[in-house]
PDB file of C-alpha atoms in Angstrom:
ATOM      1  CA  MET E  69       5.734 -21.481  -6.575  1.00  0.00           C
ATOM      2  CA  ARG E  70       1.788 -21.565  -5.515  1.00  0.00           C
ATOM      3  CA  ASN E  71      -0.484 -19.405  -6.463  1.00  0.00           C
ATOM      4  CA  LEU E  72      -1.273 -16.172  -4.262  1.00  0.00           C
ATOM      5  CA  MET E  73      -4.279 -13.964  -4.149  1.00  0.00           C
ATOM      6  CA  VAL E  74      -2.877 -10.630  -2.457  1.00  0.00           C
ATOM      7  CA  LEU E  75      -5.215  -8.016  -0.889  1.00  0.00           C
ATOM      8  CA  VAL E  76      -3.935  -4.564  -0.775  1.00  0.00           C
ATOM      9  CA  VAL E  77      -5.554  -2.298   1.714  1.00  0.00           C
ATOM     10  CA  ASP E  78      -5.071   0.990   1.554  1.00  0.00           C
ATOM     11  CA  ASP E  79      -7.092   4.005   1.668  1.00  0.00           C
ATOM     12  CA  ASN E  80      -3.738   5.639  -0.617  1.00  0.00           C
ATOM     13  CA  LEU E  81      -4.631   5.314  -4.803  1.00  0.00           C
ATOM     14  CA  VAL E  82      -1.144   5.260  -5.223  1.00  0.00           C
ATOM     15  CA  SER E  83      -0.078   2.685  -2.788  1.00  0.00           C
ATOM     16  CA  ARG E  84      -3.015   0.941  -3.608  1.00  0.00           C
ATOM     17  CA  LEU E  85      -2.408   0.260  -6.994  1.00  0.00           C
ATOM     18  CA  LEU E  86       1.510   0.323  -6.861  1.00  0.00           C
ATOM     19  CA  PRO E  87       2.273  -3.842  -5.562  1.00  0.00           C
ATOM     20  CA  GLY E  88      -0.222  -5.036  -8.444  1.00  0.00           C
ATOM     21  CA  PHE E  89       1.713  -3.371 -11.115  1.00  0.00           C
ATOM     22  CA  MET E  90       4.382  -4.845  -9.767  1.00  0.00           C
ATOM     23  CA  LEU E  91       3.876  -7.826  -9.212  1.00  0.00           C
ATOM     24  CA  LYS E  92       1.437  -8.091 -12.180  1.00  0.00           C
ATOM     25  CA  SER E  93       4.339  -7.889 -14.346  1.00  0.00           C
ATOM     26  CA  LEU E  94       6.833 -10.139 -12.874  1.00  0.00           C
ATOM     27  CA  HIS E  95       4.516 -13.033 -11.619  1.00  0.00           C
ATOM     28  CA  PRO E  96       1.424 -14.217 -13.371  1.00  0.00           C
ATOM     29  CA  GLN E  97       0.908 -16.625 -10.342  1.00  0.00           C
ATOM     30  CA  VAL E  98       0.066 -13.993  -8.131  1.00  0.00           C
ATOM     31  CA  SER E  99      -3.284 -12.172  -8.406  1.00  0.00           C
ATOM     32  CA  VAL E 100      -4.151  -9.456  -6.955  1.00  0.00           C
ATOM     33  CA  ILE E 101      -7.121  -7.208  -5.503  1.00  0.00           C
ATOM     34  CA  ASP E 102      -7.197  -3.674  -3.480  1.00  0.00           C
ATOM     35  CA  CYS E 103      -9.948  -2.148  -1.704  1.00  0.00           C
ATOM     36  CA  GLU E 104      -9.253   1.197   0.520  1.00  0.00           C
ATOM     37  CA  ASN E 105     -11.071   0.106   3.616  1.00  0.00           C
ATOM     38  CA  GLY E 106     -11.326  -2.360   5.946  1.00  0.00           C
ATOM     39  CA  ASP E 107     -14.557  -2.588   5.720  1.00  0.00           C
ATOM     40  CA  ASP E 108     -14.384  -3.696   2.068  1.00  0.00           C
ATOM     41  CA  ALA E 109     -11.189  -5.900   3.125  1.00  0.00           C
ATOM     42  CA  LEU E 110     -13.338  -8.073   5.661  1.00  0.00           C
ATOM     43  CA  SER E 111     -15.813  -8.632   2.781  1.00  0.00           C
ATOM     44  CA  LEU E 112     -13.124  -9.425  -0.059  1.00  0.00           C
ATOM     45  CA  ILE E 113     -11.388 -12.161   2.695  1.00  0.00           C
ATOM     46  CA  ARG E 114     -14.922 -13.426   3.263  1.00  0.00           C
ATOM     47  CA  SER E 115     -15.675 -14.000  -0.698  1.00  0.00           C
ATOM     48  CA  HIS E 116     -12.088 -15.106  -2.552  1.00  0.00           C
ATOM     49  CA  PRO E 117      -9.226 -17.267  -1.652  1.00  0.00           C
ATOM     50  CA  ILE E 118      -6.823 -14.575  -0.236  1.00  0.00           C
ATOM     51  CA  THR E 119      -3.306 -16.080   0.962  1.00  0.00           C
ATOM     52  CA  HIS E 120      -1.777 -12.667   1.510  1.00  0.00           C
ATOM     53  CA  VAL E 121      -3.241  -9.209   2.927  1.00  0.00           C
ATOM     54  CA  LEU E 122      -0.853  -5.782   2.761  1.00  0.00           C
ATOM     55  CA  LEU E 123      -2.979  -4.010   5.363  1.00  0.00           C
ATOM     56  CA  ASP E 124      -2.214  -0.410   5.663  1.00  0.00           C
ATOM     57  CA  ILE E 125      -2.035   0.637   9.171  1.00  0.00           C
ATOM     58  CA  SER E 126      -3.326   4.436   9.373  1.00  0.00           C
ATOM     59  CA  MET E 127      -6.905   4.559   7.690  1.00  0.00           C
ATOM     60  CA  PRO E 128      -9.575   6.446   8.446  1.00  0.00           C
ATOM     61  CA  ASN E 129     -12.634   4.788  10.431  1.00  0.00           C
ATOM     62  CA  LEU E 130     -11.862   0.822  10.594  1.00  0.00           C
ATOM     63  CA  ASN E 131      -8.378   1.287  10.771  1.00  0.00           C
ATOM     64  CA  GLY E 132      -5.512  -1.417   9.672  1.00  0.00           C
ATOM     65  CA  ILE E 133      -4.889  -2.581  13.632  1.00  0.00           C
ATOM     66  CA  GLN E 134      -8.615  -2.858  14.050  1.00  0.00           C
ATOM     67  CA  THR E 135      -8.912  -4.414  10.691  1.00  0.00           C
ATOM     68  CA  ALA E 136      -6.348  -6.966  11.892  1.00  0.00           C
ATOM     69  CA  TYR E 137      -8.435  -7.959  14.949  1.00  0.00           C
ATOM     70  CA  ARG E 138     -10.913  -8.272  12.709  1.00  0.00           C
ATOM     71  CA  ILE E 139      -9.320 -10.811  10.033  1.00  0.00           C
ATOM     72  CA  LYS E 140      -8.572 -12.900  12.645  1.00  0.00           C
ATOM     73  CA  GLU E 141     -12.472 -13.648  13.563  1.00  0.00           C
ATOM     74  CA  ILE E 142     -12.926 -15.009  10.497  1.00  0.00           C
ATOM     75  CA  GLU E 143     -12.520 -18.659  10.071  1.00  0.00           C
ATOM     76  CA  LYS E 144     -11.034 -19.286   7.149  1.00  0.00           C
ATOM     77  CA  SER E 145      -8.645 -16.903   7.128  1.00  0.00           C
ATOM     78  CA  ILE E 146      -6.250 -18.752   9.459  1.00  0.00           C
ATOM     79  CA  ASN E 147      -3.482 -19.554   7.127  1.00  0.00           C
ATOM     80  CA  ILE E 148      -3.450 -16.026   5.481  1.00  0.00           C
ATOM     81  CA  GLU E 149      -0.531 -13.904   5.836  1.00  0.00           C
ATOM     82  CA  LEU E 150      -1.324 -10.519   7.776  1.00  0.00           C
ATOM     83  CA  ILE E 151       1.286  -7.813   6.659  1.00  0.00           C
ATOM     84  CA  ALA E 152       1.769  -3.994   7.937  1.00  0.00           C
ATOM     85  CA  TYR E 153       1.654  -2.226   5.277  1.00  0.00           C
ATOM     86  CA  THR E 154       2.490   1.262   6.368  1.00  0.00           C
ATOM     87  CA  ALA E 155       5.036   4.809   6.508  1.00  0.00           C
ATOM     88  CA  ASP E 156       5.548   4.274  10.414  1.00  0.00           C
ATOM     89  CA  ALA E 157       9.026   2.466  11.197  1.00  0.00           C
ATOM     90  CA  SER E 158       8.059   1.781  14.301  1.00  0.00           C
ATOM     91  CA  MET E 159       6.333  -0.934  12.980  1.00  0.00           C
ATOM     92  CA  ASP E 160       9.140  -2.800  12.017  1.00  0.00           C
ATOM     93  CA  ASP E 161       9.022  -4.396  15.198  1.00  0.00           C
ATOM     94  CA  ASP E 162       8.463  -7.974  14.953  1.00  0.00           C
ATOM     95  CA  HIS E 163       7.309  -8.477  18.184  1.00  0.00           C
ATOM     96  CA  TYR E 164       5.101  -5.936  18.344  1.00  0.00           C
ATOM     97  CA  LEU E 165       3.393  -6.660  15.184  1.00  0.00           C
ATOM     98  CA  LYS E 166       3.036 -10.350  15.723  1.00  0.00           C
ATOM     99  CA  SER E 167       1.263  -9.481  19.367  1.00  0.00           C
ATOM    100  CA  LEU E 168      -1.244  -7.670  16.752  1.00  0.00           C
ATOM    101  CA  GLY E 169      -1.633 -10.169  14.494  1.00  0.00           C
ATOM    102  CA  PHE E 170       0.762  -9.161  12.019  1.00  0.00           C
ATOM    103  CA  ASN E 171       3.049 -11.876  10.126  1.00  0.00           C
ATOM    104  CA  CYS E 172       5.441  -8.964   9.130  1.00  0.00           C
ATOM    105  CA  ALA E 173       5.966  -5.550   7.895  1.00  0.00           C
ATOM    106  CA  LEU E 174       6.308  -3.898   4.836  1.00  0.00           C
ATOM    107  CA  LEU E 175       7.366  -0.585   5.025  1.00  0.00           C
ATOM    108  CA  LYS E 176       6.616   2.598   2.821  1.00  0.00           C
ATOM    109  CA  PRO E 177       7.642   3.574   0.138  1.00  0.00           C
ATOM    110  CA  ILE E 178       7.923   0.099  -1.094  1.00  0.00           C
ATOM    111  CA  ASP E 179      10.527  -1.306  -3.371  1.00  0.00           C
ATOM    112  CA  ARG E 180      10.045  -4.708  -5.667  1.00  0.00           C
ATOM    113  CA  LEU E 181      12.491  -6.488  -3.545  1.00  0.00           C
ATOM    114  CA  SER E 182      11.348  -5.708  -0.311  1.00  0.00           C
ATOM    115  CA  LEU E 183       7.698  -6.889  -1.579  1.00  0.00           C
ATOM    116  CA  PHE E 184       8.810 -10.008  -3.254  1.00  0.00           C
ATOM    117  CA  ARG E 185      10.263 -10.959   0.093  1.00  0.00           C
ATOM    118  CA  VAL E 186       7.299 -10.254   2.192  1.00  0.00           C
ATOM    119  CA  LEU E 187       5.624 -12.518  -0.083  1.00  0.00           C
ATOM    120  CA  GLY E 188       8.008 -15.417  -0.372  1.00  0.00           C
ATOM    121  CA  LEU E 189       8.774 -15.026  -3.952  1.00  0.00           C
TER     122      LEU E 189
END
């Protein structure tokens, strides 16, 4: 398995930290960093070799959809997998997600199997 660097972007602390706990305990080749808003996510993407972004859709100020559009404008982000990280079951529509720039969705509350599946583990 290749090394992954996953960025978790969520304004809710528990939702932000949970994927890291799940991944660090089972996959040492996966690095996880997190932040609580879209502006911080954009900065981290510019300065780290991010491979996957779990992006909360419902955040204040810069929401997940707006953040996804801005991520796609960053030249080095072309190979980043964008994953809608949301409790909104209506976001689990591949065609709609792709139109917004996402590769897939991870519905909250998450479980290990779903997390590993969206990351290709």
